[in-house]
Amino acid sequence: MKRLEPLIYELSSPGRRAYSLPECDVPVPSGAIPPGMAREIPAELPEVSEVDLVRHFTRLSQLNHGVDTGFYPLGSCTMKYNPKVNEQASRLPGFAAIHPYQPEETVQGALQLMYECSRYLAEIAGMDEVTLQPAAGAHGELTGLLLIKAYHEHRGEKRTKVIVPDSSHGTNPASAAIGGLEIVTIKSDDRGGVDLEELRKVADRDCAALMLTNPNTLGLFDENIHVIADIVHEAGGLLYYDGANANAIMGYTRPGDMGFDVVHFNLHKTFSTPHGGGGPGSGAVGVKKKLAPYMPVPFVTFDGSKYALSYDKPLTIGKVKSFYGNFGVVVKAYTYIRALGPDGLKRVSEDAVLNANYVMRRLVPTYDLPYDRHCKHEFVVAPWSIKKRTGVRTTDIAKRLLDYGVHPPTTYFPLIVEEALMIEPTETESVETLDYFVQAMLEIAEEAEKDPDKVKGAPHTTPVGRLDEAGAARNLNLRWRKPGD
Amino acid sequence: MNYIPHTDNDRERMLEAIGVGRVAELFEDIPKKVRLGRPLDLPPGMSELEVYSLLYGLSKKNLNLNDCVSFLGAGVYDHFIPAVVDHVISRSELYTAYTPYQPEVSQAVLQIIYEYQTAICELTGMDVSNASHYDGSTAAAEAAIIAAMHTGRRKAVVSEAVHPEYRRTINTYAHGYGIEVTEIPCSGGVTDWSRAPEAMSGAATLIVQNPNFFGCLEELQSAERAAHGAGALFTVIVDPISLGVLRPPGDYGADIVVGEGQSLGNAPSFGGPYLGIFAVKSPLVRRLPGRVIGMTRDNRGQRGFVMTLQTREQHIRREKATSNICSNEALCAAAALVYMTTMGKQGMREVGELCTAKSHYLAGRLAEVGYRPAFQAPFFKEFAVRCPVEPESIVTRLAGEGILAGYPLGRAYPQFRDCLLIAVTEKRTRSEMDTFVARLEGLK
């Protein structure tokens, strides 16, 4: 078992240093910073040597599970392999070491990349215009909703209601609330899709938009999508596509063709940019023509010979972030799209769907399947019968998977399935990896019958065991303090 | 290249297990009406060799900061990045992980963020830091929102000397959430606090930047009095590098500190990814947007770290969350931590001192050749000069010679059409500055 690592502060010793800076080659000015404005006591930052620093972070990193260390079937997060050439490309000095306010003639390559990436994403989404400014999926949602709000406001309509299904991601209602909109949640029907009767009841003159993922968080494609689109459009509302699940449909259908007016893509899911332990991501937003006048500024233009940044959008919602978005992430997504091309992207969706269906069928009937249909890129199962017989719950199964070196699926989501295990294998996993996962899941189910306490006490081999989360919230300790402080 | 391991045999075996004949059958639930009946109109795929050449070619069309001498700042700074930073954040256990939902196999990210939170608290003098926001501008915008939630007031007052892109972002968020934004004008490059009392009536927060967009140091006691006198929260936007030598905002009464963390070990990358610093005083801890990491114990009695206070967050509270943020900038925060650890207690101060000394040297030399300071207020590493020639033409001409001269203030402030904003980091040498001075003198 791997050893835990002290805090970097605990390794600190006064006077040690890991930095070296040049001698000051100019006269030191006196009183440049007036006394009342100057810092008197230095910030208590660690004092360590370079080798201690490197060992600390290297040892720490070994306590983490990543896609590069093992299978990561975390539903709705699309934890596919992150190609290394993308990392190498984004670190090229011509991309990493350029300033956002450099003269345009000195950043033509960067502007070209942004221009082309926007056009590719527009084609994949079936949209007319794309902005790369939002920094993450939820940021894209907020951007999209503000665009929708601006569209209605400009038409002189005050529409405040955003409809979301009860299977939606938590960010959907939260983004609507931050955007100053009200949420109406509707129930799913018995096939896991949008309940059309429920939708008709709430799609009225106050309806600003319906937010939907398709396939939804159960991994199921809503076959009524064109009916849903008609209902919302007839009521004067718009359709927002949460692109978290776009890995399922590339080359088969496009949000724009399904009737959606606004889309966000998570470049850190579908387009293979790494998640970085929580970020950075990128939440590019695409829109149909009617929403284009409200898009954030600036956007890149091309006159046939020169790329430029334009702020010419009189009706713009403004800026949702400084500068132009998470450019370094966009470089990786661009590299990915260029490497795969149209055939590669279609194959991605095909094999993502193939892998999900394969794992799903192999887990049944040991695990219960709430909706017995072909799934798309992910699916939801639940250990209902296991729990009934043995008391072993989803959390226990998830924690036991850690002992197999597998990152658990998303648990207890979507909220509409009790004890949900939401599994998204992604296309980059081999059949051997999938078989290993299935085997682990089946063994755990067997173990639950024979030795339930072993499962309930898992994990047994990880650097730390189950952590006291309630205690963490009760006795807040959010920063280290020097003993005695 | 598509990074997919399957052979045709694998696919056949899997299709058989599923009980379908072809992959296309798994897509039959997509109605014909909405299907894309043609291939996506994208350039064909290519090999790794080809795609790398393509990207390399695009990158060569940009002038990078290693090949020129940059005096360009305006919110993004060309500070030195020690080699260990990229080494650490290239550990793929870190960068290929998701948000640490399973703490038992995420102690690296969790402990790194806990250490980051500690360093940010030390640097800013605040009680609690979150795990990072998207960038400085969005952190400032969400500061206005949590101030509105906390005070029940729907007005934010922002200094005109706050970064123009931040003000634009604040305005976008505020318009959406339903917050009125009022600006306080400047005088002599600093906020005119005599205008504050009137503006502050009924405000949830006062947002001020220090050093401000012009590089000038604000008079913060007046700002604090204006905010708290009106019952509003005092929000300060900082440049973290400046806090090596400037008083931490926690000392002069800030309730919320936000800022752009880019200069802490993150590459300029044409505007992102960066990280938003977001720290508060204890009474606001339950209003913090986004992830927060806390220390706890495991069932074996060992110390460990978990995401905590999750009842503020969107995945639990949905529309009642304090923010919609989910993904943050964890890896950029890791880079910031490694940077702060490398520089340490003494190095952070030394960087600040070098920036101060060099920028004051350059300002003095430029004044001698007719580029006089635009403002008399004290400054840290960035200052504006009045130019005897048009700033935009200076920028264009010197770019051709491999010098990025600065940011023409007229782009955001028409009243300062003749001003150029110049930033000097520890990377600039005396001889580079002397050359710059000579070139500017020659342009007169």
mmCIF file of N, CA, C and O in Angstrom, chain A residues 173-207:
data_model
loop_
_atom_site.group_PDB
_atom_site.id
_atom_site.type_symbol
_atom_site.label_atom_id
_atom_site.label_comp_id
_atom_site.label_asym_id
_atom_site.label_seq_id
_atom_site.Cartn_x
_atom_site.Cartn_y
_atom_site.Cartn_z
ATOM 1 N N PRO A 173 -30.212 23.369 -13.770
ATOM 2 C CA PRO A 173 -30.989 24.310 -12.949
ATOM 3 C C PRO A 173 -30.130 25.381 -12.281
ATOM 4 O O PRO A 173 -30.567 26.531 -12.154
ATOM 5 N N ALA A 174 -28.899 25.031 -11.894
ATOM 6 C CA ALA A 174 -28.044 26.027 -11.243
ATOM 7 C C ALA A 174 -27.675 27.138 -12.230
ATOM 8 O O ALA A 174 -27.674 28.321 -11.874
ATOM 9 N N SER A 175 -27.381 26.777 -13.472
ATOM 10 C CA SER A 175 -27.048 27.793 -14.475
ATOM 11 C C SER A 175 -28.244 28.699 -14.739
ATOM 12 O O SER A 175 -28.108 29.916 -14.888
ATOM 13 N N ALA A 176 -29.418 28.102 -14.794
ATOM 14 C CA ALA A 176 -30.623 28.909 -15.017
ATOM 15 C C ALA A 176 -30.811 29.901 -13.872
ATOM 16 O O ALA A 176 -31.116 31.078 -14.097
ATOM 17 N N ALA A 177 -30.589 29.444 -12.648
ATOM 18 C CA ALA A 177 -30.783 30.327 -11.484
ATOM 19 C C ALA A 177 -29.782 31.484 -11.514
ATOM 20 O O ALA A 177 -30.142 32.639 -11.276
ATOM 21 N N ILE A 178 -28.515 31.180 -11.821
ATOM 22 C CA ILE A 178 -27.500 32.242 -11.876
ATOM 23 C C ILE A 178 -27.816 33.202 -13.037
ATOM 24 O O ILE A 178 -27.525 34.387 -12.980
ATOM 25 N N GLY A 179 -28.454 32.682 -14.081
ATOM 26 C CA GLY A 179 -28.852 33.529 -15.205
ATOM 27 C C GLY A 179 -30.144 34.287 -14.953
ATOM 28 O O GLY A 179 -30.670 34.937 -15.863
ATOM 29 N N GLY A 180 -30.678 34.197 -13.733
ATOM 30 C CA GLY A 180 -31.884 34.955 -13.381
ATOM 31 C C GLY A 180 -33.159 34.363 -13.949
ATOM 32 O O GLY A 180 -34.129 35.065 -14.199
ATOM 33 N N LEU A 181 -33.153 33.044 -14.156
ATOM 34 C CA LEU A 181 -34.332 32.386 -14.720
ATOM 35 C C LEU A 181 -34.922 31.416 -13.700
ATOM 36 O O LEU A 181 -34.233 30.992 -12.775
ATOM 37 N N GLU A 182 -36.207 31.076 -13.908
ATOM 38 C CA GLU A 182 -36.848 30.146 -12.974
ATOM 39 C C GLU A 182 -36.867 28.745 -13.571
ATOM 40 O O GLU A 182 -36.911 28.575 -14.773
ATOM 41 N N ILE A 183 -36.875 27.751 -12.669
ATOM 42 C CA ILE A 183 -36.785 26.369 -13.120
ATOM 43 C C ILE A 183 -38.140 25.677 -12.979
ATOM 44 O O ILE A 183 -38.804 25.801 -11.959
ATOM 45 N N VAL A 184 -38.504 24.945 -13.982
ATOM 46 C CA VAL A 184 -39.645 24.043 -13.868
ATOM 47 C C VAL A 184 -39.128 22.641 -14.194
ATOM 48 O O VAL A 184 -38.565 22.426 -15.274
ATOM 49 N N THR A 185 -39.254 21.724 -13.259
ATOM 50 C CA THR A 185 -38.776 20.363 -13.488
ATOM 51 C C THR A 185 -39.940 19.476 -13.898
ATOM 52 O O THR A 185 -41.000 19.519 -13.273
ATOM 53 N N ILE A 186 -39.744 18.706 -14.963
ATOM 54 C CA ILE A 186 -40.808 17.781 -15.373
ATOM 55 C C ILE A 186 -40.338 16.334 -15.260
ATOM 56 O O ILE A 186 -39.160 16.035 -15.401
ATOM 57 N N LYS A 187 -41.299 15.455 -15.035
ATOM 58 C CA LYS A 187 -41.020 14.028 -14.845
ATOM 59 C C LYS A 187 -40.665 13.359 -16.167
ATOM 60 O O LYS A 187 -41.068 13.799 -17.222
ATOM 61 N N SER A 188 -39.903 12.280 -16.053
ATOM 62 C CA SER A 188 -39.621 11.467 -17.233
ATOM 63 C C SER A 188 -40.744 10.458 -17.410
ATOM 64 O O SER A 188 -41.427 10.109 -16.442
ATOM 65 N N ASP A 189 -40.924 9.976 -18.651
ATOM 66 C CA ASP A 189 -41.959 8.962 -18.864
ATOM 67 C C ASP A 189 -41.393 7.567 -18.572
ATOM 68 O O ASP A 189 -40.226 7.431 -18.191
ATOM 69 N N ASP A 190 -42.222 6.543 -18.780
ATOM 70 C CA ASP A 190 -41.765 5.215 -18.349
ATOM 71 C C ASP A 190 -40.704 4.619 -19.266
ATOM 72 O O ASP A 190 -40.152 3.570 -18.982
ATOM 73 N N ARG A 191 -40.406 5.293 -20.372
ATOM 74 C CA ARG A 191 -39.284 4.845 -21.205
ATOM 75 C C ARG A 191 -38.019 5.666 -20.928
ATOM 76 O O ARG A 191 -37.012 5.535 -21.601
ATOM 77 N N GLY A 192 -38.087 6.542 -19.929
ATOM 78 C CA GLY A 192 -36.913 7.319 -19.559
ATOM 79 C C GLY A 192 -36.774 8.614 -20.338
ATOM 80 O O GLY A 192 -35.797 9.338 -20.181
ATOM 81 N N GLY A 193 -37.772 8.908 -21.187
ATOM 82 C CA GLY A 193 -37.692 10.125 -21.996
ATOM 83 C C GLY A 193 -38.542 11.242 -21.416
ATOM 84 O O GLY A 193 -39.111 11.118 -20.323
ATOM 85 N N VAL A 194 -38.611 12.356 -22.169
ATOM 86 C CA VAL A 194 -39.435 13.481 -21.728
ATOM 87 C C VAL A 194 -40.911 13.080 -21.833
ATOM 88 O O VAL A 194 -41.352 12.551 -22.858
ATOM 89 N N ASP A 195 -41.679 13.320 -20.790
ATOM 90 C CA ASP A 195 -43.111 13.031 -20.793
ATOM 91 C C ASP A 195 -43.818 14.139 -21.578
ATOM 92 O O ASP A 195 -43.887 15.283 -21.131
ATOM 93 N N LEU A 196 -44.320 13.789 -22.759
ATOM 94 C CA LEU A 196 -44.858 14.818 -23.663
ATOM 95 C C LEU A 196 -46.058 15.544 -23.060
ATOM 96 O O LEU A 196 -46.220 16.747 -23.253
ATOM 97 N N GLU A 197 -46.906 14.808 -22.335
ATOM 98 C CA GLU A 197 -48.082 15.444 -21.732
ATOM 99 C C GLU A 197 -47.653 16.493 -20.701
ATOM 100 O O GLU A 197 -48.155 17.611 -20.673
ATOM 101 N N GLU A 198 -46.669 16.089 -19.875
ATOM 102 C CA GLU A 198 -46.132 17.010 -18.864
ATOM 103 C C GLU A 198 -45.551 18.251 -19.547
ATOM 104 O O GLU A 198 -45.731 19.375 -19.100
ATOM 105 N N LEU A 199 -44.825 18.002 -20.635
ATOM 106 C CA LEU A 199 -44.178 19.107 -21.349
ATOM 107 C C LEU A 199 -45.228 20.072 -21.904
ATOM 108 O O LEU A 199 -45.102 21.288 -21.775
ATOM 109 N N ARG A 200 -46.268 19.504 -22.495
ATOM 110 C CA ARG A 200 -47.326 20.367 -23.065
ATOM 111 C C ARG A 200 -47.942 21.252 -21.990
ATOM 112 O O ARG A 200 -48.283 22.395 -22.241
ATOM 113 N N LYS A 201 -48.054 20.708 -20.780
ATOM 114 C CA LYS A 201 -48.679 21.472 -19.687
ATOM 115 C C LYS A 201 -47.853 22.700 -19.308
ATOM 116 O O LYS A 201 -48.396 23.724 -18.920
ATOM 117 N N VAL A 202 -46.542 22.572 -19.369
ATOM 118 C CA VAL A 202 -45.703 23.673 -18.862
ATOM 119 C C VAL A 202 -45.101 24.550 -19.968
ATOM 120 O O VAL A 202 -44.577 25.627 -19.681
ATOM 121 N N ALA A 203 -45.162 24.071 -21.224
ATOM 122 C CA ALA A 203 -44.611 24.882 -22.321
ATOM 123 C C ALA A 203 -45.635 25.950 -22.683
ATOM 124 O O ALA A 203 -46.545 25.730 -23.479
ATOM 125 N N ASP A 204 -45.495 27.110 -22.072
ATOM 126 C CA ASP A 204 -46.479 28.164 -22.313
ATOM 127 C C ASP A 204 -45.776 29.478 -22.657
ATOM 128 O O ASP A 204 -44.607 29.486 -23.011
ATOM 129 N N ARG A 205 -46.473 30.568 -22.505
ATOM 130 C CA ARG A 205 -45.929 31.871 -22.924
ATOM 131 C C ARG A 205 -44.780 32.356 -22.045
ATOM 132 O O ARG A 205 -44.085 33.297 -22.401
ATOM 133 N N ASP A 206 -44.616 31.716 -20.883
ATOM 134 C CA ASP A 206 -43.488 32.092 -20.021
ATOM 135 C C ASP A 206 -42.239 31.267 -20.317
ATOM 136 O O ASP A 206 -41.181 31.503 -19.750
ATOM 137 N N CYS A 207 -42.391 30.279 -21.173
ATOM 138 C CA CYS A 207 -41.280 29.345 -21.395
ATOM 139 C C CYS A 207 -40.183 29.995 -22.218
ATOM 140 O O CYS A 207 -40.376 30.350 -23.381
#
